[in-house]
Tab-separated table of C-alpha atoms in Angstrom:
chain	number	residue	atom	x	y	z
X	272	MET	CA	-92.956	-199.515	8.587
X	273	GLU	CA	-95.613	-201.251	10.196
X	274	THR	CA	-96.651	-203.997	7.844
X	275	PHE	CA	-95.252	-206.793	6.567
X	276	GLY	CA	-95.775	-205.422	3.091
X	277	GLU	CA	-93.718	-202.258	3.937
X	278	ARG	CA	-90.979	-204.219	5.210
X	279	LEU	CA	-90.736	-206.181	2.458
X	280	ARG	CA	-91.306	-203.530	-0.042
X	281	TYR	CA	-88.503	-201.266	1.954
X	282	LEU	CA	-85.536	-204.078	1.621
X	283	ARG	CA	-86.284	-204.776	-1.980
X	284	GLN	CA	-85.911	-201.298	-2.677
X	285	GLU	CA	-83.017	-201.438	-0.135
X	286	LYS	CA	-81.181	-203.907	-2.438
X	287	ASN	CA	-82.405	-202.556	-5.742
X	288	ILE	CA	-83.987	-205.118	-7.271
X	289	GLY	CA	-87.758	-205.483	-8.807
X	290	GLN	CA	-90.359	-207.299	-7.987
X	291	ILE	CA	-89.682	-209.560	-10.565
X	292	GLN	CA	-86.127	-210.417	-9.778
X	293	LEU	CA	-87.313	-211.043	-6.100
X	294	ALA	CA	-90.210	-213.973	-7.304
X	295	ARG	CA	-87.414	-215.591	-9.348
X	296	GLU	CA	-85.206	-215.629	-5.929
X	297	LEU	CA	-87.676	-216.749	-3.823
X	298	ASP	CA	-89.598	-219.236	-7.086
X	299	VAL	CA	-93.192	-217.220	-6.705
X	300	GLY	CA	-95.001	-215.110	-9.283
X	301	LYS	CA	-94.293	-211.592	-9.511
X	302	SER	CA	-97.703	-211.085	-9.107
X	303	ILE	CA	-97.368	-212.746	-5.507
X	304	ILE	CA	-94.727	-210.296	-4.605
X	305	SER	CA	-97.033	-207.578	-5.005
X	306	LEU	CA	-100.056	-209.240	-2.854
X	307	TRP	CA	-97.360	-209.360	0.051
X	308	GLU	CA	-96.684	-205.543	-0.578
X	309	GLN	CA	-100.291	-204.349	-0.786
X	310	GLY	CA	-100.851	-206.860	2.315
X	311	ARG	CA	-103.843	-208.466	0.181
X	312	CYS	CA	-102.168	-212.222	1.417
X	313	GLU	CA	-98.844	-213.211	3.376
X	314	PRO	CA	-95.993	-215.756	2.993
X	315	THR	CA	-96.296	-218.928	3.652
X	316	LEU	CA	-93.780	-219.813	6.669
X	317	SER	CA	-91.525	-221.355	4.341
X	318	LYS	CA	-91.189	-218.378	1.777
X	319	LEU	CA	-91.073	-215.769	4.775
X	320	ILE	CA	-87.769	-217.991	6.192
X	321	ALA	CA	-86.756	-217.519	2.303
X	322	ILE	CA	-86.999	-214.125	2.601
X	323	ALA	CA	-85.079	-213.785	5.568
X	324	LYS	CA	-82.268	-215.431	4.417
X	325	PHE	CA	-82.252	-213.749	1.211
X	326	PHE	CA	-82.259	-210.439	2.841
X	327	ASP	CA	-80.284	-211.338	5.630
X	328	VAL	CA	-82.851	-210.167	8.528
X	329	SER	CA	-84.668	-212.084	11.146
X	330	ILE	CA	-88.650	-213.308	10.963
X	331	ASP	CA	-89.063	-210.920	14.100
X	332	PHE	CA	-88.093	-207.955	11.948
X	333	LEU	CA	-90.403	-208.852	8.983
X	334	ALA	CA	-93.282	-209.593	11.208
X	335	GLY	CA	-92.563	-206.374	13.160
X	336	LEU	CA	-91.748	-207.399	16.414
X	337	GLU	CA	-88.253	-205.597	16.509
X	338	CYS	CA	-87.034	-202.874	14.477
């Protein structure tokens, strides 16, 4: 897993939730989750924090700074 999108997809699949459910949890559209996972755009800092809290991981992990 080298990219943010790959890490996000991995975490989502590990938690066994779909893009729609994650989008609801983060209060974004499903298409945004897809764009993040494809690496076509990146979340804002506030959404990055929400993702880290939801999956109980560090922002460093999401950014690829730690394994």
